[in-house]
Short mmCIF file of C-alpha atoms in Angstrom, two decimals:
data_model
loop_
_atom_site.label_atom_id
_atom_site.label_comp_id
_atom_site.label_asym_id
_atom_site.label_seq_id
_atom_site.Cartn_x
_atom_site.Cartn_y
_atom_site.Cartn_z
CA MET A 1 43.32 43.12 -29.40
CA SER A 2 40.43 41.28 -30.97
CA THR A 3 39.43 37.66 -31.15
CA ALA A 4 40.66 35.71 -34.16
CA ASP A 5 37.34 34.25 -35.31
CA HIS A 6 35.23 37.38 -34.87
CA PRO A 7 33.42 38.18 -38.14
CA GLN A 8 34.34 41.90 -38.07
CA THR A 9 38.11 41.42 -37.73
CA ASP A 10 40.32 41.54 -40.76
CA GLY A 11 42.95 39.07 -41.91
CA GLN A 12 45.85 41.19 -40.69
CA THR A 13 44.52 41.17 -37.12
CA GLU A 14 43.99 37.42 -37.27
CA ARG A 15 47.56 36.93 -38.48
CA VAL A 16 49.01 39.12 -35.70
CA ASN A 17 46.97 37.26 -33.09
CA ARG A 18 48.21 33.91 -34.42
CA VAL A 19 51.87 35.00 -34.28
CA LEU A 20 51.38 36.46 -30.79
CA GLU A 21 49.78 33.24 -29.53
CA GLY A 22 52.59 31.09 -30.94
CA THR A 23 55.28 33.32 -29.46
CA LEU A 24 53.64 33.36 -26.02
CA ARG A 25 53.20 29.55 -26.10
CA SER A 26 56.89 29.02 -26.81
CA ILE A 27 57.91 31.46 -24.04
CA CYS A 28 55.59 29.72 -21.55
CA ALA A 29 57.02 26.33 -22.51
CA GLU A 30 60.61 27.54 -21.93
CA ALA A 31 60.08 29.55 -18.74
CA THR A 32 56.96 28.22 -17.03
CA ARG A 33 57.46 30.17 -13.79
CA PHE A 34 58.93 33.45 -15.09
CA TRP A 35 57.20 33.88 -18.46
CA SER A 36 55.75 37.26 -17.45
CA ASP A 37 59.30 38.65 -17.04
CA GLN A 38 59.86 37.93 -20.75
CA LEU A 39 56.85 39.95 -22.00
CA PRO A 40 58.76 43.21 -22.63
CA MET A 41 61.27 41.33 -24.81
CA VAL A 42 58.45 39.55 -26.68
CA GLU A 43 56.77 42.89 -27.32
CA PHE A 44 60.05 44.38 -28.54
CA ALA A 45 60.72 41.43 -30.85
CA LEU A 46 57.22 41.48 -32.36
CA ASN A 47 57.23 45.26 -32.85
CA ASN A 48 60.58 45.12 -34.66
CA ALA A 49 59.91 42.04 -36.79
CA VAL A 50 60.10 42.70 -40.54
CA SER A 51 57.29 41.35 -42.67
CA GLU A 52 57.56 40.48 -46.36
CA ILE A 53 54.49 42.51 -47.30
CA GLU A 54 55.30 45.63 -45.27
CA PRO A 55 57.55 47.55 -47.71
CA GLU A 56 54.82 47.78 -50.35
CA SER A 57 52.21 48.59 -47.73
CA LEU A 58 54.46 51.29 -46.26
CA LYS A 59 55.02 52.80 -49.71
CA ARG A 60 51.27 52.95 -50.24
CA GLN A 61 50.67 54.46 -46.81
CA LEU A 62 53.45 57.00 -47.28
CA SER A 63 52.17 57.95 -50.72
CA SER A 64 48.65 58.34 -49.33
CA PHE A 65 49.96 60.41 -46.40
CA ILE A 66 51.94 62.70 -48.72
CA ASP A 67 48.95 63.13 -51.05
CA ASN A 68 46.72 64.00 -48.09
CA ARG A 69 49.27 66.52 -46.77
CA LEU A 70 49.69 68.16 -50.17
CA THR A 71 45.91 68.44 -50.52
CA LEU A 72 45.68 69.91 -47.02
CA ILE A 73 48.50 72.40 -47.71
CA SER A 74 46.80 73.50 -50.92
CA TRP A 75 43.48 73.92 -49.11
CA VAL A 76 45.11 75.94 -46.30
CA ARG A 77 46.89 78.20 -48.82
CA ASP A 78 43.62 78.84 -50.64
CA ALA A 79 41.85 79.59 -47.35
CA MET A 80 44.63 81.98 -46.30
CA ALA A 81 44.50 83.79 -49.65
CA LEU A 82 40.73 84.13 -49.36
CA ALA A 83 41.03 85.45 -45.79
CA GLN A 84 43.68 87.96 -46.88
CA ASP A 85 41.46 89.16 -49.72
CA LYS A 86 38.54 89.61 -47.31
CA GLN A 87 40.75 91.48 -44.83
CA LYS A 88 42.06 93.75 -47.57
CA GLU A 89 38.55 94.44 -48.84
CA TYR A 90 37.33 95.23 -45.32
CA SER A 91 40.36 97.41 -44.63
CA ASP A 92 39.95 99.28 -47.91
CA THR A 93 36.29 100.07 -47.25
CA LYS A 94 36.62 100.99 -43.57
CA SER A 95 39.78 103.09 -43.59
CA ARG A 96 39.74 106.42 -45.28
CA GLY A 97 43.54 106.80 -45.47
CA ASN A 98 45.22 109.83 -46.94
CA LEU A 99 44.48 109.68 -50.63
CA ASN A 100 45.83 113.16 -51.31
CA VAL A 101 49.20 113.56 -52.98
CA PHE A 102 50.95 116.81 -52.19
CA ARG A 103 53.74 118.39 -54.23
CA LYS A 104 56.68 120.47 -53.08
CA GLY A 105 55.46 123.95 -52.21
CA ASP A 106 51.82 122.98 -51.49
CA LEU A 107 50.34 124.37 -48.28
CA VAL A 108 48.94 121.80 -45.83
CA LEU A 109 47.36 121.75 -42.38
CA LEU A 110 48.78 119.52 -39.62
CA ASP A 111 46.47 117.36 -37.50
CA THR A 112 47.08 118.01 -33.78
CA LYS A 113 45.70 114.68 -32.57
CA ASN A 114 49.16 113.19 -31.81
CA LEU A 115 50.89 116.39 -30.73
CA PRO A 116 51.43 117.34 -27.06
CA LEU A 117 48.84 119.80 -25.74
CA LYS A 118 51.38 122.49 -24.83
CA VAL A 119 52.68 122.60 -28.43
CA VAL A 120 49.20 123.19 -29.83
CA SER A 121 47.57 125.56 -27.35
CA SER A 122 48.39 127.77 -24.40
CA LEU A 123 45.15 126.57 -22.82
CA GLU A 124 45.25 123.45 -20.66
CA SER A 125 42.08 121.98 -22.12
CA LYS A 126 42.00 119.29 -24.80
CA THR A 127 38.49 120.27 -25.80
CA LEU A 128 39.47 123.84 -26.59
CA LYS A 129 42.63 123.12 -28.58
CA HIS A 130 42.76 123.64 -32.33
CA ARG A 131 42.08 120.53 -34.42
CA PHE A 132 44.55 121.56 -37.15
CA ILE A 133 47.44 124.01 -37.22
CA GLY A 134 49.16 125.58 -40.16
CA PRO A 135 49.34 126.10 -43.09
CA PHE A 136 52.82 124.67 -43.64
CA ALA A 137 54.68 124.36 -46.94
CA VAL A 138 55.60 120.85 -48.15
CA LEU A 139 59.39 120.56 -48.56
CA ALA A 140 59.73 116.91 -49.65
CA ARG A 141 57.82 113.67 -50.04
CA HIS A 142 59.08 110.32 -48.62
CA GLY A 143 56.67 107.58 -49.72
CA ALA A 144 53.45 108.34 -47.83
CA ALA A 145 55.20 110.79 -45.43
CA TYR A 146 56.07 114.44 -45.98
CA THR A 147 58.62 116.91 -44.65
CA ILE A 148 57.00 120.27 -43.89
CA ASP A 149 58.41 123.70 -43.14
CA ALA A 150 57.62 124.40 -39.51
#
C-alpha cells in the first residue's frame, strides 16, 4: 500500500486507498469490538468488486500480453532455427561420415571396431587384431546400410 497524497503514487492507487478506507470505516462503525474478524470478508469483497473501467483495461492488458507472447515465440523460434543451423554446420564439418555409395557386387572391407575380438582374431589382444576384414561383396543397399556376403 502507499499513502494517498504521495506525489509518486498514481490515481488508481489513490482510488483503491479511498475505497479501502471507506469500507474499513463502515466495518469499524458496525462492529467496533470484532472488526478484525471481518477483514477476510472485506478483502474478498474488494478483490471481487467489478469496476466500470476494468473491461477495457483488461482488453488492453490481454492484447498487450498476447502481443508480447507472440513476439517472444517468434524470437524463440528464430533462435532455435539459428542454433539448429549452427549445430548442423558443426556436425557437417566435424564428422566425416560415409560418403561412399556402393553398388551391388562391389567389394568392401568391414571395420572391426564394433565386432567381438574372437570373431576378428584368434589372438587375445586388441592391439594385434586386424583393423578391417574382407573383402565382402555388397548384396543390397538399405538407405545408408548395406547387406554384405559374409
